[in-house]
Coordinates of C-alpha atoms and ligand atoms in Angstrom, one line a residue:
X1 CA 27.3 7.3 -2.5
X2 CA 26.7 5.6 0.9
X3 CA 24.0 3.0 0.9
X4 CA 20.6 3.6 2.6
X5 CA 20.7 1.2 5.6
X6 CA 16.8 1.1 5.4
X7 CA 17.2 -0.9 2.2
X8 CA 18.8 -3.7 4.1
X9 CA 16.8 -6.6 5.4
X10 CA 17.4 -7.7 8.9
X11 CA 19.6 -10.6 7.7
X12 CA 21.5 -8.4 5.4
X13 CA 22.3 -6.1 8.3
X14 CA 23.5 -8.9 10.6
X15 CA 25.5 -10.3 7.7
X16 CA 27.2 -7.0 7.1
X17 CA 28.1 -6.7 10.9
X18 CA 29.5 -10.1 10.9
X19 CA 31.7 -9.3 7.9
X20 CA 33.0 -6.3 9.6
X21 CA 33.8 -8.4 12.7
X22 CA 31.3 -6.7 15.1
X23 CA 29.8 -8.4 18.1
X24 CA 26.5 -10.2 17.3
X25 CA 24.2 -8.0 19.4
X26 CA 25.2 -4.8 17.5
X27 CA 23.2 -5.4 14.5
X28 CA 20.0 -6.0 16.8
X29 CA 20.8 -2.8 18.4
X30 CA 21.1 -0.9 15.3
X31 CA 17.9 -2.6 13.8
X32 CA 16.1 -1.4 17.1
X33 CA 17.3 2.1 16.7
X34 CA 16.2 2.4 13.2
X35 CA 12.8 0.9 13.6
X36 CA 11.5 0.8 17.1
X37 CA 13.1 4.1 18.0
X38 CA 12.9 5.6 14.5
X39 CA 16.4 7.2 14.8
X40 CA 16.9 9.9 12.2
X41 CA 20.7 9.6 12.5
X42 CA 23.6 7.5 13.7
X43 CA 24.6 10.1 16.2
X44 CA 21.4 9.4 18.1
X45 CA 22.3 5.8 18.8
X46 CA 23.9 6.7 22.1
X47 CA 24.4 3.2 23.5
X48 CA 26.7 2.4 20.6
X49 CA 30.4 3.5 21.0
X50 CA 31.2 6.7 19.1
X51 CA 33.7 4.8 16.7
X52 CA 31.0 2.2 16.0
X53 CA 28.6 5.1 15.1
X54 CA 31.2 6.5 12.8
X55 CA 31.7 3.2 11.1
X56 CA 28.1 2.9 10.3
X57 CA 28.0 6.5 9.2
X58 CA 31.1 5.8 6.8
X59 CA 29.2 3.1 4.9
X60 CA 25.6 4.0 5.3
X61 CA 23.2 6.7 5.5
X62 CA 19.7 6.6 7.0
X63 CA 17.6 7.6 3.9
X64 CA 15.3 10.6 4.7
X65 CA 12.3 11.6 2.7
X66 CA 11.9 15.3 2.5
X67 CA 8.5 16.6 3.2
X68 CA 7.6 18.5 -0.1
X69 CA 4.1 19.6 1.0
X70 CA 1.4 18.6 3.5
X71 CA -2.3 19.1 2.8
X72 CA -4.6 18.7 5.6
X73 CA -8.3 17.9 4.8
X74 CA -10.7 20.1 6.5
X75 CA -13.5 17.7 5.8
X76 CA -12.2 14.3 7.3
X77 CA -8.9 15.0 9.2
X78 CA -6.8 13.1 6.6
X79 CA -3.5 14.5 5.7
X80 CA -1.7 14.1 2.2
X81 CA 2.0 14.2 2.4
X82 CA 4.1 14.8 -0.7
X83 CA 7.6 13.1 -0.1
X84 CA 10.5 14.0 -2.1
X85 CA 13.0 11.4 -3.0
X86 CA 16.7 11.8 -3.4
X87 CA 16.5 12.0 -7.1
X88 CA 13.8 14.7 -7.1
X89 CA 11.1 12.3 -7.7
X90 CA 8.1 12.4 -5.4
X91 CA 5.5 10.2 -4.0
X92 CA 2.4 10.6 -1.8
X93 CA 1.3 9.1 1.4
X94 CA -2.1 9.7 3.0
X95 CA -2.6 9.5 6.8
X96 CA -6.2 8.8 7.8
X97 CA -6.9 9.1 11.5
X98 CA -10.1 7.1 12.5
X99 CA -11.9 6.5 15.8
X100 CA -9.8 3.7 16.9
X101 CA -7.0 3.4 14.6
X102 CA -4.6 5.6 12.4
X103 CA -4.1 4.2 8.9
X104 CA -1.3 5.3 6.5
X105 CA -1.8 4.7 2.8
X106 CA 1.6 4.0 1.2
X107 CA 3.0 4.4 -2.3
X108 CA 5.0 1.5 -3.9
X109 CA 6.2 3.1 -7.0
X110 CA 6.6 6.5 -8.7
X111 CA 3.8 6.4 -11.3
X112 CA 2.3 3.0 -12.3
X113 CA 2.5 0.8 -15.4
X114 CA -0.9 -0.7 -15.2
X115 CA -2.8 1.8 -17.2
X116 CA -6.3 1.6 -15.5
X117 CA -8.4 3.9 -17.4
X118 CA -10.2 5.5 -14.3
X119 CA -7.0 6.2 -12.3
X120 CA -5.0 9.5 -12.1
X121 CA -1.7 7.9 -11.2
X122 CA -1.9 5.8 -14.5
X123 CA -1.3 9.1 -16.4
X124 CA 2.1 9.3 -15.0
X125 CA 3.2 5.9 -16.5
X126 CA 5.9 4.1 -14.4
X127 CA 8.8 6.2 -13.6
X128 CA 10.6 3.9 -11.1
X129 CA 10.1 1.4 -8.4
X130 CA 10.5 2.4 -4.8
X131 CA 13.3 0.8 -2.7
X132 CA 12.4 -1.0 0.6
X133 CA 13.8 2.0 2.5
X134 CA 11.7 4.5 0.5
X135 CA 8.6 2.5 1.4
X136 CA 9.5 2.3 5.1
X137 CA 10.6 5.8 5.0
X138 CA 7.0 6.9 4.3
X139 CA 6.1 5.3 7.7
X140 CA 9.0 6.5 9.5
X141 CA 8.9 10.2 8.4
X142 CA 5.0 10.4 8.9
X143 CA 5.3 9.0 12.4
X144 CA 8.1 11.5 13.3
X145 CA 5.7 14.2 12.4
X146 CA 2.9 13.0 14.8
X147 CA 2.6 13.4 18.3
X148 CA 3.7 10.3 20.2
X149 CA 0.3 9.3 21.3
X150 CA -0.8 9.1 17.7
X151 CA 0.7 5.9 16.5
X152 CA 0.4 4.7 13.0
X153 CA -1.4 1.5 13.6
X154 CA -2.6 0.3 10.2
X155 CA -1.0 0.2 6.8
X156 CA -2.5 0.0 3.5
X157 CA -0.4 -0.4 0.3
X158 CA -3.0 1.4 -1.8
X159 CA -1.3 4.5 -2.9
X160 CA 0.6 5.2 -6.1
X161 CA 1.9 2.1 -8.0
X162 CA 1.1 -1.5 -8.3
X163 CA 2.8 -3.1 -5.2
X164 CA 3.0 -6.6 -6.7
X165 CA 4.8 -5.2 -9.7
X166 CA 7.6 -4.2 -7.4
X167 CA 7.5 -7.5 -5.5
X168 CA 10.7 -7.9 -3.8
X169 CA 11.0 -4.5 -2.5
X170 CA 7.4 -4.6 -1.3
X171 CA 7.9 -7.9 0.5
X172 CA 11.1 -6.9 2.2
X173 CA 9.4 -3.6 3.4
X174 CA 6.4 -5.6 4.6
X175 CA 8.7 -8.0 6.6
X176 CA 10.3 -5.1 8.5
X177 CA 6.9 -3.3 9.2
X178 CA 5.5 -6.5 10.6
X179 CA 8.5 -7.7 12.4
X180 CA 8.0 -7.3 16.2
X181 CA 11.5 -6.3 16.5
X182 CA 11.1 -3.8 13.5
X183 CA 8.2 -1.5 13.3
X184 CA 6.0 -4.0 15.0
X185 CA 2.7 -3.5 13.2
X186 CA 0.6 -6.6 13.4
X187 CA 0.2 -8.5 10.1
X188 CA -3.5 -8.3 10.4
X189 CA -3.3 -4.6 10.2
X190 CA -1.5 -4.5 6.9
X191 CA -3.3 -4.8 3.7
X192 CA -1.8 -4.9 0.1
X193 CA -4.1 -4.0 -2.8
X194 CA -3.5 -5.2 -6.3
X195 CA -4.9 -4.9 -9.8
X196 CA -4.6 -8.7 -10.1
X197 CA -1.2 -10.0 -11.0
X198 CA -2.1 -13.7 -10.5
X199 CA 1.2 -15.5 -10.2
X200 CA 2.3 -12.8 -7.7
X201 CA -0.9 -13.1 -5.6
X202 CA -0.3 -16.8 -5.2
X203 CA 3.5 -16.1 -4.2
X204 CA 2.3 -13.3 -1.8
X205 CA -0.1 -15.5 0.0
X206 CA 2.8 -18.0 0.8
X207 CA 5.5 -15.4 1.5
X208 CA 3.4 -13.2 4.0
X209 CA 0.6 -13.2 6.3
X210 CA -0.7 -9.8 5.6
X211 CA -4.2 -9.1 4.0
X212 CA -5.0 -9.0 0.4
X213 CA -7.4 -6.7 -1.4
X214 CA -8.2 -7.2 -5.2
X215 CA -9.3 -4.2 -7.3
X216 CA -12.1 -6.1 -9.0
X217 CA -13.9 -3.2 -10.4
X218 CA -16.0 -5.1 -13.0
X219 CA -17.7 -8.4 -13.3
X220 CA -17.2 -9.4 -16.8
X221 CA -14.1 -10.3 -18.8
X222 CA -14.9 -7.7 -21.3
X223 CA -16.0 -4.9 -19.0
X224 CA -12.9 -5.4 -17.0
X225 CA -10.7 -5.6 -20.0
X226 CA -12.0 -2.2 -20.9
X227 CA -11.2 -0.6 -17.7
X228 CA -8.0 -2.5 -16.7
X229 CA -5.6 -3.5 -19.4
X230 CA -4.0 -6.0 -17.0
X231 CA -7.1 -8.3 -17.6
X232 CA -5.7 -9.1 -21.2
X233 CA -2.7 -10.7 -19.4
X234 CA -4.5 -12.3 -16.5
X235 CA -8.1 -12.9 -17.1
X236 CA -10.8 -12.4 -14.6
X237 CA -11.0 -16.1 -14.2
X238 CA -7.2 -16.6 -13.6
X239 CA -7.3 -13.7 -11.0
X240 CA -10.1 -15.1 -9.1
X241 CA -8.4 -18.5 -9.1
X242 CA -5.4 -17.0 -7.7
X243 CA -7.5 -15.3 -4.9
X244 CA -8.8 -18.7 -4.0
X245 CA -5.4 -20.2 -3.7
X246 CA -4.5 -17.2 -1.4
X247 CA -7.5 -18.0 0.8
X248 CA -6.8 -21.5 1.1
X249 CA -3.1 -21.0 2.2
X250 CA -4.1 -20.1 5.7
X251 CA -7.1 -20.8 7.8
X252 CA -9.8 -18.0 8.0
X253 CA -8.3 -16.0 5.2
X254 CA -10.5 -14.0 3.0
X255 CA -10.0 -11.5 0.2
X256 CA -11.5 -8.0 0.1
X257 CA -12.8 -7.0 -3.4
X258 CA -12.6 -3.4 -4.1
X259 CA -15.3 -2.2 -6.5
X260 CA -14.8 1.3 -7.9
X261 CA -18.3 2.5 -8.8
X262 CA -18.5 4.2 -12.2
X263 CA -21.9 5.7 -13.3
X264 CA -23.4 3.8 -16.2
X265 CA -20.4 1.4 -16.4
X266 CA -20.5 -1.1 -13.7
X267 CA -23.3 0.2 -11.3
X268 CA -26.3 -1.7 -12.4
X269 CA -28.0 -4.4 -10.4
X270 CA -27.0 -7.0 -13.2
X271 CA -23.6 -6.1 -12.1
X272 CA -24.4 -6.5 -8.5
X273 CA -25.8 -9.9 -9.3
X274 CA -22.7 -11.0 -11.1
X275 CA -20.6 -9.7 -8.3
X276 CA -22.7 -11.7 -5.8
X277 CA -22.0 -14.8 -7.9
X278 CA -18.2 -14.1 -8.0
X279 CA -18.2 -13.5 -4.2
X280 CA -20.1 -16.8 -3.5
X281 CA -17.0 -18.9 -4.6
X282 CA -14.7 -17.7 -1.9
X283 CA -14.4 -16.1 1.5
X284 CA -14.4 -12.4 0.9
X285 CA -15.7 -8.9 1.9
X286 CA -16.7 -6.2 -0.5
X287 CA -15.7 -2.4 -0.4
X288 CA -17.7 -0.2 -2.8
X289 CA -15.9 2.8 -3.6
X290 CA -18.0 5.6 -5.3
X291 CA -15.7 7.0 -7.9
X292 CA -13.6 10.0 -7.2
X293 CA -13.7 12.3 -10.2
X294 CA -10.8 14.3 -11.5
X295 CA -10.7 16.9 -14.3
X296 CA -9.2 14.7 -17.0
X297 CA -11.4 11.7 -16.3
X298 CA -14.2 10.6 -18.5
X299 CA -16.0 8.7 -15.7
X300 CA -18.7 9.9 -13.1
X301 CA -19.6 9.0 -9.8
X302 CA -23.1 7.2 -9.7
X303 CA -25.9 8.9 -7.8
X304 CA -26.4 8.1 -4.1
X305 CA -29.4 6.0 -4.8
X306 CA -27.6 3.8 -7.4
X307 CA -24.9 3.2 -4.9
X308 CA -27.3 2.5 -2.2
X309 CA -29.4 0.0 -4.3
X310 CA -26.2 -1.8 -5.4
X311 CA -25.1 -2.0 -1.7
X312 CA -28.6 -3.2 -0.6
X313 CA -28.5 -6.0 -3.2
X314 CA -25.4 -7.4 -1.8
X315 CA -26.1 -6.8 1.9
X316 CA -29.5 -8.7 1.4
X317 CA -27.6 -11.6 0.3
X318 CA -25.6 -11.6 3.3
X319 CA -22.3 -10.3 2.0
X320 CA -20.1 -8.1 4.3
X321 CA -20.2 -5.1 2.3
X322 CA -19.1 -1.5 3.0
X323 CA -19.4 1.7 1.1
X324 CA -16.0 3.5 1.3
X325 CA -16.2 7.2 0.6
X326 CA -12.6 8.0 0.2
X327 CA -10.8 10.1 2.6
X328 CA -9.0 13.2 1.5
X329 CA -11.1 14.1 -1.5
X330 CA -10.8 17.8 -0.8
X331 CA -7.1 17.5 -1.0
X332 CA -6.8 15.2 -4.1
X333 CA -5.6 12.5 -1.6
X334 CA -8.4 10.1 -2.4
X335 CA -8.3 6.7 -4.1
X336 CA -7.1 7.2 -7.7
X337 CA -6.2 10.9 -7.3
X338 CA -2.6 10.6 -6.5
X339 CA -0.4 12.0 -9.1
X340 CA 2.7 14.3 -9.0
X341 CA 4.7 16.0 -11.8
X342 CA 8.1 14.5 -12.2
X343 CA 11.3 15.9 -13.5
X344 CA 12.7 12.5 -14.5
X345 CA 12.5 11.1 -18.0
X346 CA 9.8 8.5 -18.4
Ligands
SAH1 N1 -2.5 -0.7 -7.9 C1 -3.1 -1.2 -6.7 C2 -3.1 -0.2 -5.6 C3 -3.6 1.2 -6.0 S1 -5.2 1.0 -4.9 C4 -4.6 -1.4 -7.0 O1 -5.0 -1.2 -8.2 O2 -5.2 -2.1 -6.2 C5 -6.0 2.2 -5.5 C6 -7.5 1.8 -5.3 O3 -8.3 2.9 -5.8 C7 -8.0 0.7 -6.4 O4 -8.9 -0.2 -5.8 C8 -8.6 1.5 -7.4 O5 -9.4 0.6 -8.2 C9 -9.2 2.5 -6.7 N2 -9.3 3.7 -7.6 C10 -8.5 4.1 -8.6 N3 -8.9 5.3 -9.2 C11 -10.1 5.6 -8.5 C12 -10.9 6.7 -8.6 N4 -10.7 7.9 -9.3 N5 -12.0 6.8 -7.6 C13 -12.1 5.8 -6.7 N6 -11.3 4.8 -6.6 C14 -10.4 4.7 -7.5

């Protein structure tokens, strides 16, 4: 099988060109066709000599993701895309047009191994990692379906999967998306969200300049352990230490704490108080996400009043805090609702 050229880093592409004895500028030209111009095939690379295009096509394909389905939310204008991969597995990506930006939420794995009790993707278990080209492919395919004036400006790695559990592929994809000669998305407009793999958080802070969000979701070791099995591997204290290291690596860095609010589990004012103590130790902002229910889940969304009171407690203590009502709730495209049936063995 020909290799997906989108799986190559910029250096790997130029190395391949060198090995084939091609002129230096060729690799830059191809890279630009792939990412700046988002060419779907080598034939479109019209400033490349025809035999050159044929040479690339002999060794590589430009991996495409097939649009399996598209669900448009009537409520908030978000769109959930189901993308079919070459092996019949699928992943979901969610497009969220906002006032002055257009954000795409990407998946990093088919399924997820982290087993968070409140998340629908966890039910799939981990099927496989996505390759860098499949991660970038979600951006390329989505952009191709949009009118040119609607440019994807922001990326969140918050879809299916644990991005730091697929570290190398995710970092390679981030490099290409934030490369001015690649997709050219500013580092400040890319956010990766993690359950809290502590060593990878520290590596990530050194390897990239993009933003970090930690899915905190609870304020005690025991409470977090009940919801998120990963806590048994990396304690709450260890993860917060890693976040602190991340914030210190570059000036003005801060972490976003995501906090899914579950009725009767983590929505009391005692929780808010503990959260404010956690937040006082490092530069951070806090996103409260009222829980999105789904049929097989045992958890419920807290009442509006509960969410407000929690919010107010933190806002009064001068935290930058937001209530994030998820987009795409009516199309099952909201946080923690992404799940696809798969034909591959687990
Ligand atoms: N594995 C990464 C990336 C997924 S992000 C991570 O955990 O951060 C998904 C975000 O949605 C996480 O913050 C998670 O805590 C939250 N989430 C999961 N299930 C949810 C649900 N049913 N309702 C609201 N938020 C949910």
